[in-house]
mmCIF file of N, CA, C and O in Angstrom:
data_model
loop_
_atom_site.group_PDB
_atom_site.id
_atom_site.type_symbol
_atom_site.label_atom_id
_atom_site.label_comp_id
_atom_site.label_asym_id
_atom_site.label_seq_id
_atom_site.Cartn_x
_atom_site.Cartn_y
_atom_site.Cartn_z
ATOM 1 N N MET H 17 179.187 102.630 -5.069
ATOM 2 C CA MET H 17 178.682 102.069 -6.594
ATOM 3 C C MET H 17 180.158 100.970 -7.033
ATOM 4 O O MET H 17 181.237 101.279 -6.618
ATOM 5 N N GLU H 18 179.724 99.796 -7.882
ATOM 6 C CA GLU H 18 180.319 99.206 -8.706
ATOM 7 C C GLU H 18 180.904 99.760 -9.547
ATOM 8 O O GLU H 18 180.646 100.742 -10.125
ATOM 9 N N ASN H 19 182.653 99.348 -10.083
ATOM 10 C CA ASN H 19 183.126 100.295 -11.176
ATOM 11 C C ASN H 19 183.489 99.601 -12.294
ATOM 12 O O ASN H 19 183.134 98.735 -12.262
ATOM 13 N N ASP H 20 182.235 100.259 -12.993
ATOM 14 C CA ASP H 20 182.075 99.763 -14.635
ATOM 15 C C ASP H 20 183.326 100.234 -15.532
ATOM 16 O O ASP H 20 183.744 100.282 -16.697
ATOM 17 N N LEU H 21 184.307 100.592 -15.235
ATOM 18 C CA LEU H 21 185.113 101.580 -16.182
ATOM 19 C C LEU H 21 186.874 100.595 -16.200
ATOM 20 O O LEU H 21 187.430 101.389 -15.068
ATOM 21 N N THR H 22 188.014 100.740 -17.704
ATOM 22 C CA THR H 22 189.323 100.535 -16.950
ATOM 23 C C THR H 22 189.417 101.706 -17.756
ATOM 24 O O THR H 22 189.106 101.749 -18.865
ATOM 25 N N LEU H 23 191.021 102.054 -17.069
ATOM 26 C CA LEU H 23 191.928 103.053 -18.039
ATOM 27 C C LEU H 23 192.870 102.057 -19.005
ATOM 28 O O LEU H 23 193.116 101.314 -18.766
ATOM 29 N N LEU H 24 192.665 102.547 -20.618
ATOM 30 C CA LEU H 24 194.417 101.966 -21.491
ATOM 31 C C LEU H 24 194.471 102.811 -21.875
ATOM 32 O O LEU H 24 194.545 103.788 -21.856
ATOM 33 N N TYR H 25 196.087 103.084 -20.929
ATOM 34 C CA TYR H 25 197.472 103.888 -21.023
ATOM 35 C C TYR H 25 198.577 103.426 -22.263
ATOM 36 O O TYR H 25 198.781 101.657 -21.886
ATOM 37 N N TYR H 26 198.363 103.592 -23.539
ATOM 38 C CA TYR H 26 198.827 103.580 -24.341
ATOM 39 C C TYR H 26 200.526 104.373 -24.231
ATOM 40 O O TYR H 26 199.838 105.871 -24.485
ATOM 41 N N THR H 27 201.343 103.840 -24.552
ATOM 42 C CA THR H 27 202.783 104.558 -24.519
ATOM 43 C C THR H 27 203.600 103.830 -26.218
ATOM 44 O O THR H 27 203.884 102.983 -26.601
ATOM 45 N N ALA H 28 204.705 104.545 -26.966
ATOM 46 C CA ALA H 28 205.375 103.928 -27.456
ATOM 47 C C ALA H 28 206.480 104.188 -26.357
ATOM 48 O O ALA H 28 207.595 103.647 -27.616
ATOM 49 N N ASN H 29 206.694 104.537 -25.410
ATOM 50 C CA ASN H 29 208.411 105.133 -24.967
ATOM 51 C C ASN H 29 208.699 105.769 -25.518
ATOM 52 O O ASN H 29 209.743 105.588 -25.175
ATOM 53 N N ILE H 30 208.379 106.374 -26.531
ATOM 54 C CA ILE H 30 209.042 108.165 -26.818
ATOM 55 C C ILE H 30 208.910 108.882 -26.264
ATOM 56 O O ILE H 30 208.247 108.902 -26.169
ATOM 57 N N GLY H 31 210.319 109.689 -25.828
ATOM 58 C CA GLY H 31 209.847 111.399 -25.301
ATOM 59 C C GLY H 31 210.304 111.152 -23.870
ATOM 60 O O GLY H 31 211.083 110.622 -23.169
ATOM 61 N N TRP H 32 209.829 112.442 -24.165
ATOM 62 C CA TRP H 32 210.415 112.616 -22.829
ATOM 63 C C TRP H 32 209.541 111.410 -20.800
ATOM 64 O O TRP H 32 208.230 111.806 -20.980
ATOM 65 N N HIS H 33 210.630 111.181 -20.315
ATOM 66 C CA HIS H 33 210.212 109.819 -19.535
ATOM 67 C C HIS H 33 209.684 110.897 -17.714
ATOM 68 O O HIS H 33 208.949 109.862 -17.423
ATOM 69 N N ILE H 34 210.575 111.829 -17.591
ATOM 70 C CA ILE H 34 210.011 113.261 -16.996
ATOM 71 C C ILE H 34 208.172 112.998 -17.006
ATOM 72 O O ILE H 34 207.539 113.009 -15.789
ATOM 73 N N MET H 35 207.589 113.104 -18.332
ATOM 74 C CA MET H 35 206.783 113.812 -18.365
ATOM 75 C C MET H 35 205.543 112.513 -18.190
ATOM 76 O O MET H 35 204.778 112.275 -17.934
ATOM 77 N N THR H 36 205.867 111.754 -19.275
ATOM 78 C CA THR H 36 205.084 110.410 -18.855
ATOM 79 C C THR H 36 205.307 109.892 -17.100
ATOM 80 O O THR H 36 204.432 109.087 -16.901
ATOM 81 N N GLU H 37 206.476 109.948 -16.850
ATOM 82 C CA GLU H 37 205.681 109.554 -15.566
ATOM 83 C C GLU H 37 205.041 110.457 -14.832
ATOM 84 O O GLU H 37 204.072 109.916 -13.382
ATOM 85 N N ASN H 38 204.779 111.603 -14.653
ATOM 86 C CA ASN H 38 204.126 112.542 -13.962
ATOM 87 C C ASN H 38 203.107 112.395 -14.877
ATOM 88 O O ASN H 38 201.979 112.690 -14.157
ATOM 89 N N VAL H 39 202.982 111.781 -15.998
ATOM 90 C CA VAL H 39 201.724 111.976 -16.640
ATOM 91 C C VAL H 39 200.788 110.615 -15.614
ATOM 92 O O VAL H 39 199.319 110.927 -14.700
ATOM 93 N N ARG H 40 201.252 109.378 -15.523
ATOM 94 C CA ARG H 40 200.948 108.138 -14.618
ATOM 95 C C ARG H 40 200.679 108.478 -13.444
ATOM 96 O O ARG H 40 200.046 107.813 -12.612
ATOM 97 N N LYS H 41 201.872 109.304 -12.635
ATOM 98 C CA LYS H 41 201.619 109.372 -11.659
ATOM 99 C C LYS H 41 200.363 109.757 -11.000
ATOM 100 O O LYS H 41 199.570 109.953 -10.401
ATOM 101 N N HIS H 42 199.846 111.169 -11.821
ATOM 102 C CA HIS H 42 198.837 111.970 -12.730
ATOM 103 C C HIS H 42 196.490 111.132 -11.622
ATOM 104 O O HIS H 42 196.694 111.355 -11.195
ATOM 105 N N LEU H 43 197.476 110.114 -13.737
ATOM 106 C CA LEU H 43 196.264 109.805 -12.961
ATOM 107 C C LEU H 43 195.965 108.798 -11.967
ATOM 108 O O LEU H 43 194.915 108.387 -11.514
ATOM 109 N N LEU H 44 197.182 107.897 -11.139
ATOM 110 C CA LEU H 44 196.949 108.022 -10.219
ATOM 111 C C LEU H 44 196.664 107.963 -8.929
ATOM 112 O O LEU H 44 195.390 107.445 -8.109
ATOM 113 N N GLU H 45 196.607 109.190 -9.225
ATOM 114 C CA GLU H 45 196.474 110.193 -8.159
ATOM 115 C C GLU H 45 194.919 110.294 -9.016
ATOM 116 O O GLU H 45 193.487 110.462 -7.030
ATOM 117 N N ILE H 46 194.449 111.079 -9.505
ATOM 118 C CA ILE H 46 193.118 111.919 -9.498
ATOM 119 C C ILE H 46 192.037 109.834 -9.501
ATOM 120 O O ILE H 46 191.234 110.329 -9.280
ATOM 121 N N THR H 47 192.390 109.037 -9.417
ATOM 122 C CA THR H 47 192.005 108.233 -9.594
ATOM 123 C C THR H 47 191.860 107.097 -8.296
ATOM 124 O O THR H 47 191.236 106.363 -8.163
ATOM 125 N N GLU H 48 192.130 107.299 -7.126
ATOM 126 C CA GLU H 48 192.987 107.024 -5.664
ATOM 127 C C GLU H 48 193.025 105.261 -5.581
ATOM 128 O O GLU H 48 192.333 104.446 -5.042
ATOM 129 N N GLY H 49 194.028 104.831 -7.063
ATOM 130 C CA GLY H 49 193.964 104.322 -7.123
ATOM 131 C C GLY H 49 192.577 102.885 -7.009
ATOM 132 O O GLY H 49 191.910 101.653 -6.975
ATOM 133 N N LYS H 50 191.522 103.574 -7.706
ATOM 134 C CA LYS H 50 189.766 103.042 -7.784
ATOM 135 C C LYS H 50 189.491 102.345 -9.130
ATOM 136 O O LYS H 50 188.192 101.736 -8.724
ATOM 137 N N ILE H 51 190.586 102.760 -10.425
ATOM 138 C CA ILE H 51 189.569 101.935 -11.264
ATOM 139 C C ILE H 51 191.062 101.346 -11.887
ATOM 140 O O ILE H 51 192.604 101.556 -11.870
ATOM 141 N N PRO H 52 190.197 100.268 -12.529
ATOM 142 C CA PRO H 52 191.832 99.585 -12.740
ATOM 143 C C PRO H 52 192.575 100.041 -14.268
ATOM 144 O O PRO H 52 191.641 101.268 -15.168
ATOM 145 N N ILE H 53 194.023 100.060 -14.234
ATOM 146 C CA ILE H 53 194.422 100.194 -15.209
ATOM 147 C C ILE H 53 195.248 98.961 -16.133
ATOM 148 O O ILE H 53 195.716 97.959 -15.929
ATOM 149 N N ILE H 54 195.063 98.837 -17.593
ATOM 150 C CA ILE H 54 196.012 98.628 -18.417
ATOM 151 C C ILE H 54 196.865 99.181 -19.544
ATOM 152 O O ILE H 54 196.531 100.690 -19.717
ATOM 153 N N SER H 55 198.169 99.223 -18.918
ATOM 154 C CA SER H 55 199.260 99.584 -20.003
ATOM 155 C C SER H 55 199.884 99.093 -21.102
ATOM 156 O O SER H 55 199.808 97.959 -20.856
ATOM 157 N N ILE H 56 200.079 99.684 -22.498
ATOM 158 C CA ILE H 56 200.141 98.808 -23.044
ATOM 159 C C ILE H 56 201.164 99.758 -23.770
ATOM 160 O O ILE H 56 201.320 101.080 -24.010
ATOM 161 N N SER H 57 202.111 98.983 -23.574
ATOM 162 C CA SER H 57 203.466 99.704 -24.028
ATOM 163 C C SER H 57 204.519 98.957 -24.822
ATOM 164 O O SER H 57 204.588 97.963 -24.854
ATOM 165 N N GLN H 58 205.620 99.430 -25.667
ATOM 166 C CA GLN H 58 205.971 99.145 -26.375
ATOM 167 C C GLN H 58 207.868 98.419 -25.829
ATOM 168 O O GLN H 58 208.585 98.043 -25.970
ATOM 169 N N LYS H 59 208.117 99.036 -24.313
ATOM 170 C CA LYS H 59 209.082 99.128 -23.644
ATOM 171 C C LYS H 59 208.297 98.433 -21.860
ATOM 172 O O LYS H 59 207.236 99.356 -21.716
ATOM 173 N N PRO H 60 208.528 97.739 -21.744
ATOM 174 C CA PRO H 60 208.289 97.378 -20.022
ATOM 175 C C PRO H 60 208.227 97.958 -19.020
ATOM 176 O O PRO H 60 209.233 99.161 -19.003
ATOM 177 N N ILE H 61 207.010 98.865 -18.782
ATOM 178 C CA ILE H 61 206.460 100.225 -17.886
ATOM 179 C C ILE H 61 205.828 98.838 -16.789
ATOM 180 O O ILE H 61 205.164 98.168 -16.505
ATOM 181 N N ASP H 62 206.304 99.511 -15.470
ATOM 182 C CA ASP H 62 205.780 99.243 -14.462
ATOM 183 C C ASP H 62 204.406 99.951 -13.724
ATOM 184 O O ASP H 62 204.879 101.227 -13.182
ATOM 185 N N PHE H 63 203.034 100.531 -14.118
ATOM 186 C CA PHE H 63 202.107 100.898 -14.222
ATOM 187 C C PHE H 63 200.621 100.094 -14.484
ATOM 188 O O PHE H 63 200.217 99.791 -15.605
ATOM 189 N N GLY H 64 199.945 99.772 -13.632
ATOM 190 C CA GLY H 64 198.423 98.936 -13.651
ATOM 191 C C GLY H 64 199.163 97.218 -14.208
ATOM 192 O O GLY H 64 200.035 97.165 -14.339
ATOM 193 N N LYS H 65 198.094 96.416 -15.057
ATOM 194 C CA LYS H 65 198.502 95.508 -15.440
ATOM 195 C C LYS H 65 199.452 95.895 -17.042
ATOM 196 O O LYS H 65 198.265 96.370 -18.292
ATOM 197 N N ASN H 66 200.345 95.732 -16.840
ATOM 198 C CA ASN H 66 201.317 95.743 -18.424
ATOM 199 C C ASN H 66 201.431 94.404 -19.289
ATOM 200 O O ASN H 66 201.767 93.540 -19.056
ATOM 201 N N ILE H 67 200.852 95.557 -20.114
ATOM 202 C CA ILE H 67 200.957 94.458 -20.849
ATOM 203 C C ILE H 67 202.436 94.931 -22.845
ATOM 204 O O ILE H 67 201.910 96.606 -23.246
ATOM 205 N N CYS H 68 203.524 94.381 -22.466
ATOM 206 C CA CYS H 68 204.603 95.129 -23.613
ATOM 207 C C CYS H 68 204.157 94.038 -25.321
ATOM 208 O O CYS H 68 204.419 92.699 -25.094
ATOM 209 N N VAL H 69 204.156 94.912 -26.206
ATOM 210 C CA VAL H 69 204.019 94.757 -27.613
ATOM 211 C C VAL H 69 205.004 94.570 -28.475
ATOM 212 O O VAL H 69 205.721 94.187 -29.264
ATOM 213 N N GLY H 70 206.234 95.106 -27.684
ATOM 214 C CA GLY H 70 207.381 94.814 -28.221
ATOM 215 C C GLY H 70 208.062 96.267 -28.978
ATOM 216 O O GLY H 70 206.441 97.601 -29.195
ATOM 217 N N GLU H 71 208.675 96.962 -29.047
ATOM 218 C CA GLU H 71 209.077 98.061 -30.576
ATOM 219 C C GLU H 71 208.486 98.095 -30.874
ATOM 220 O O GLU H 71 209.236 97.448 -32.315
ATOM 221 N N ILE H 72 207.262 98.004 -31.828
ATOM 222 C CA ILE H 72 207.154 98.124 -33.323
ATOM 223 C C ILE H 72 206.801 99.473 -33.785
ATOM 224 O O ILE H 72 206.188 99.420 -35.260
ATOM 225 N N GLY H 73 207.050 100.529 -33.074
ATOM 226 C CA GLY H 73 207.475 101.527 -34.130
ATOM 227 C C GLY H 73 206.047 102.335 -34.089
ATOM 228 O O GLY H 73 205.190 102.478 -32.949
ATOM 229 N N GLN H 74 206.032 103.984 -34.068
ATOM 230 C CA GLN H 74 204.945 104.475 -34.292
ATOM 231 C C GLN H 74 204.152 104.951 -35.160
ATOM 232 O O GLN H 74 204.971 105.629 -35.409
ATOM 233 N N SER H 75 203.326 104.470 -35.321
ATOM 234 C CA SER H 75 202.680 105.204 -35.819
ATOM 235 C C SER H 75 201.283 105.150 -35.872
ATOM 236 O O SER H 75 200.663 104.742 -34.686
ATOM 237 N N TYR H 76 200.123 105.483 -35.943
ATOM 238 C CA TYR H 76 198.732 104.888 -36.077
ATOM 239 C C TYR H 76 197.793 104.608 -36.169
ATOM 240 O O TYR H 76 197.471 103.474 -35.479
ATOM 241 N N TYR H 77 198.892 103.216 -37.049
ATOM 242 C CA TYR H 77 197.870 101.673 -36.856
ATOM 243 C C TYR H 77 198.500 101.211 -36.032
ATOM 244 O O TYR H 77 197.800 99.931 -35.171
ATOM 245 N N ASN H 78 200.152 101.027 -35.387
ATOM 246 C CA ASN H 78 200.337 100.665 -34.307
ATOM 247 C C ASN H 78 199.821 101.151 -32.975
ATOM 248 O O ASN H 78 199.854 100.549 -31.544
ATOM 249 N N CYS H 79 199.081 102.709 -32.893
ATOM 250 C CA CYS H 79 198.577 103.030 -32.187
ATOM 251 C C CYS H 79 197.491 102.247 -31.710
ATOM 252 O O CYS H 79 196.736 102.288 -30.654
ATOM 253 N N TYR H 80 196.625 102.180 -32.921
ATOM 254 C CA TYR H 80 195.392 101.513 -31.869
ATOM 255 C C TYR H 80 195.187 99.671 -32.527
ATOM 256 O O TYR H 80 194.598 99.067 -31.368
ATOM 257 N N LYS H 81 196.755 99.688 -32.171
ATOM 258 C CA LYS H 81 196.788 97.936 -32.069
ATOM 259 C C LYS H 81 196.929 97.930 -30.924
ATOM 260 O O LYS H 81 196.538 97.488 -29.957
ATOM 261 N N GLN H 82 197.645 98.760 -29.955
ATOM 262 C CA GLN H 82 197.857 98.864 -28.658
ATOM 263 C C GLN H 82 196.235 98.990 -28.109
ATOM 264 O O GLN H 82 196.517 98.527 -26.770
ATOM 265 N N ILE H 83 195.572 99.688 -28.291
ATOM 266 C CA ILE H 83 194.618 99.619 -27.733
ATOM 267 C C ILE H 83 193.381 98.924 -28.133
ATOM 268 O O ILE H 83 192.660 98.259 -27.073
ATOM 269 N N LEU H 84 193.894 97.753 -28.828
ATOM 270 C CA LEU H 84 192.736 97.062 -29.164
ATOM 271 C C LEU H 84 193.458 96.188 -28.837
ATOM 272 O O LEU H 84 192.820 94.907 -27.181
ATOM 273 N N THR H 85 195.243 95.329 -28.416
ATOM 274 C CA THR H 85 195.611 94.446 -27.034
ATOM 275 C C THR H 85 194.449 95.027 -26.322
ATOM 276 O O THR H 85 194.593 94.183 -25.133
ATOM 277 N N GLY H 86 194.996 95.974 -25.302
ATOM 278 C CA GLY H 86 194.366 96.236 -24.260
ATOM 279 C C GLY H 86 192.885 96.030 -24.118
ATOM 280 O O GLY H 86 192.748 95.172 -23.234
ATOM 281 N N ALA H 87 192.560 96.447 -24.801
ATOM 282 C CA ALA H 87 190.590 96.354 -24.794
ATOM 283 C C ALA H 87 190.698 94.479 -24.887
ATOM 284 O O ALA H 87 189.606 94.374 -24.115
ATOM 285 N N LYS H 88 190.744 94.054 -25.357
ATOM 286 C CA LYS H 88 190.487 92.600 -25.467
ATOM 287 C C LYS H 88 191.028 92.134 -24.163
ATOM 288 O O LYS H 88 190.517 91.421 -22.871
ATOM 289 N N GLU H 89 191.867 92.428 -23.109
ATOM 290 C CA GLU H 89 192.479 92.449 -21.605
ATOM 291 C C GLU H 89 190.789 92.927 -20.360
ATOM 292 O O GLU H 89 191.290 92.372 -19.356
ATOM 293 N N VAL H 90 190.165 94.101 -21.020
ATOM 294 C CA VAL H 90 189.319 94.867 -19.773
ATOM 295 C C VAL H 90 187.979 93.468 -19.772
ATOM 296 O O VAL H 90 187.834 92.590 -20.279
ATOM 297 N N LYS H 91 187.818 94.145 -18.674
ATOM 298 C CA LYS H 91 187.117 92.878 -17.967
ATOM 299 C C LYS H 91 185.566 94.340 -17.496
ATOM 300 O O LYS H 91 184.662 93.244 -16.980
ATOM 301 N N THR H 92 185.864 95.483 -17.458
ATOM 302 C CA THR H 92 184.564 95.719 -17.303
ATOM 303 C C THR H 92 183.618 96.379 -18.531
ATOM 304 O O THR H 92 184.242 96.425 -19.367
ATOM 305 N N LYS H 93 182.265 97.260 -18.326
ATOM 306 C CA LYS H 93 181.352 97.311 -19.375
ATOM 307 C C LYS H 93 182.322 98.838 -20.108
ATOM 308 O O LYS H 93 181.737 98.822 -21.400
ATOM 309 N N TYR H 94 182.673 99.383 -19.294
ATOM 310 C CA TYR H 94 183.465 100.990 -20.994
ATOM 311 C C TYR H 94 185.298 100.675 -20.244
ATOM 312 O O TYR H 94 185.228 99.754 -18.666
ATOM 313 N N ILE H 95 185.408 100.930 -20.940
ATOM 314 C CA ILE H 95 187.472 101.873 -20.842
ATOM 315 C C ILE H 95 187.210 103.001 -21.574
ATOM 316 O O ILE H 95 186.556 103.763 -21.625
ATOM 317 N N ALA H 96 188.028 103.323 -20.881
ATOM 318 C CA ALA H 96 188.877 105.105 -21.652
ATOM 319 C C ALA H 96 189.625 105.225 -21.627
ATOM 320 O O ALA H 96 190.856 104.644 -21.388
ATOM 321 N N CYS H 97 190.784 105.397 -23.069
ATOM 322 C CA CYS H 97 191.834 105.820 -23.046
ATOM 323 C C CYS H 97 192.313 106.982 -22.945
ATOM 324 O O CYS H 97 191.917 107.684 -22.758
ATOM 325 N N CYS H 98 194.137 106.800 -22.366
ATOM 326 C CA CYS H 98 194.685 107.656 -21.880
ATOM 327 C C CYS H 98 195.994 107.482 -22.415
ATOM 328 O O CYS H 98 196.889 106.704 -22.620
ATOM 329 N N GLU H 99 196.614 108.364 -23.609
ATOM 330 C CA GLU H 99 197.472 108.637 -23.788
ATOM 331 C C GLU H 99 198.851 109.341 -23.220
ATOM 332 O O GLU H 99 198.356 109.751 -21.688
ATOM 333 N N ASP H 100 199.800 108.975 -23.324
ATOM 334 C CA ASP H 100 200.865 109.311 -22.095
ATOM 335 C C ASP H 100 201.338 110.419 -22.246
ATOM 336 O O ASP H 100 202.671 110.616 -21.710
ATOM 337 N N ASP H 101 200.956 111.037 -22.706
ATOM 338 C CA ASP H 101 201.207 112.951 -23.352
ATOM 339 C C ASP H 101 200.081 113.604 -22.446
ATOM 340 O O ASP H 101 200.274 114.955 -22.936
ATOM 341 N N THR H 102 199.243 113.187 -21.709
ATOM 342 C CA THR H 102 198.122 113.664 -21.373
ATOM 343 C C THR H 102 197.643 113.641 -20.229
ATOM 344 O O THR H 102 196.927 112.890 -19.499
ATOM 345 N N LEU H 103 197.722 115.748 -19.596
ATOM 346 C CA LEU H 103 196.888 115.114 -18.354
ATOM 347 C C LEU H 103 194.781 115.459 -18.274
ATOM 348 O O LEU H 103 194.423 115.702 -19.464
ATOM 349 N N TYR H 104 194.808 114.090 -17.473
ATOM 350 C CA TYR H 104 192.925 114.017 -17.491
ATOM 351 C C TYR H 104 192.781 114.464 -15.801
ATOM 352 O O TYR H 104 193.832 114.182 -15.138
ATOM 353 N N SER H 105 191.081 115.269 -15.941
ATOM 354 C CA SER H 105 191.336 115.312 -14.768
ATOM 355 C C SER H 105 189.966 114.112 -14.651
ATOM 356 O O SER H 105 189.440 113.288 -15.327
ATOM 357 N N MET H 106 189.457 114.285 -13.967
ATOM 358 C CA MET H 106 188.045 112.840 -13.086
ATOM 359 C C MET H 106 186.818 112.503 -13.814
ATOM 360 O O MET H 106 186.772 112.209 -13.901
ATOM 361 N N GLU H 107 186.428 114.360 -14.230
ATOM 362 C CA GLU H 107 185.551 114.587 -15.208
ATOM 363 C C GLU H 107 185.676 114.030 -15.875
ATOM 364 O O GLU H 107 184.177 113.638 -16.798
ATOM 365 N N HIS H 108 186.503 113.534 -16.898
ATOM 366 C CA HIS H 108 186.827 113.099 -18.522
ATOM 367 C C HIS H 108 186.743 111.951 -17.832
ATOM 368 O O HIS H 108 185.585 111.490 -19.155
ATOM 369 N N PHE H 109 186.446 111.049 -16.825
ATOM 370 C CA PHE H 109 186.608 109.627 -16.925
ATOM 371 C C PHE H 109 185.502 109.304 -16.169
ATOM 372 O O PHE H 109 184.155 108.310 -15.938
ATOM 373 N N SER H 110 183.972 110.641 -15.968
ATOM 374 C CA SER H 110 182.424 110.386 -15.493
ATOM 375 C C SER H 110 181.974 110.056 -16.774
ATOM 376 O O SER H 110 180.795 110.170 -15.855
ATOM 377 N N HIS H 111 182.274 110.492 -17.906
ATOM 378 C CA HIS H 111 180.880 109.984 -18.357
ATOM 379 C C HIS H 111 180.361 108.574 -19.235
ATOM 380 O O HIS H 111 181.518 108.044 -19.078
ATOM 381 N N ARG H 112 178.916 108.844 -18.984
ATOM 382 C CA ARG H 112 178.459 107.458 -19.932
ATOM 383 C C ARG H 112 177.632 107.518 -20.785
ATOM 384 O O ARG H 112 176.571 108.803 -20.715
ATOM 385 N N PRO H 113 177.795 107.035 -21.631
ATOM 386 C CA PRO H 113 176.181 107.619 -22.880
ATOM 387 C C PRO H 113 175.498 106.624 -21.936
ATOM 388 O O PRO H 113 175.518 105.700 -20.677
ATOM 389 N N PRO H 114 174.092 107.456 -22.627
ATOM 390 C CA PRO H 114 172.442 106.862 -22.204
ATOM 391 C C PRO H 114 172.220 105.402 -22.559
ATOM 392 O O PRO H 114 173.144 104.952 -23.474
ATOM 393 N N LYS H 115 171.223 104.820 -21.826
ATOM 394 C CA LYS H 115 171.600 103.495 -21.731
ATOM 395 C C LYS H 115 170.759 102.840 -22.632
ATOM 396 O O LYS H 115 170.638 102.061 -23.438
ATOM 397 N N ASP H 116 170.238 103.498 -23.461
ATOM 398 C CA ASP H 116 169.897 103.370 -24.484
ATOM 399 C C ASP H 116 170.655 103.377 -25.933
ATOM 400 O O ASP H 116 170.097 102.939 -26.856
ATOM 401 N N THR H 117 171.400 103.732 -25.738
ATOM 402 C CA THR H 117 172.927 103.612 -26.469
ATOM 403 C C THR H 117 173.539 102.067 -27.370
ATOM 404 O O THR H 117 173.169 101.532 -26.263
#
């Protein structure tokens, strides 16, 4: 089956580094490297295709700005947003809207 999904992982690079590293490791494990990942961060990180937006600060506006920056680079039909402090199951990424949506 053709992959139609890209993960957008976004982070302000604030918080527990061991936790965010484990979240990234978990995403790689559950997707088995079969889903492209674009990471949008405020400091450079080695995770998927990284887009560093610089230290713009932490706010809802900047969070959505980071998501939009990553979305503009997506080549697949669908995206899934992944926060830096949340563990996801593979089932989370399997939903697709009905074709008539």
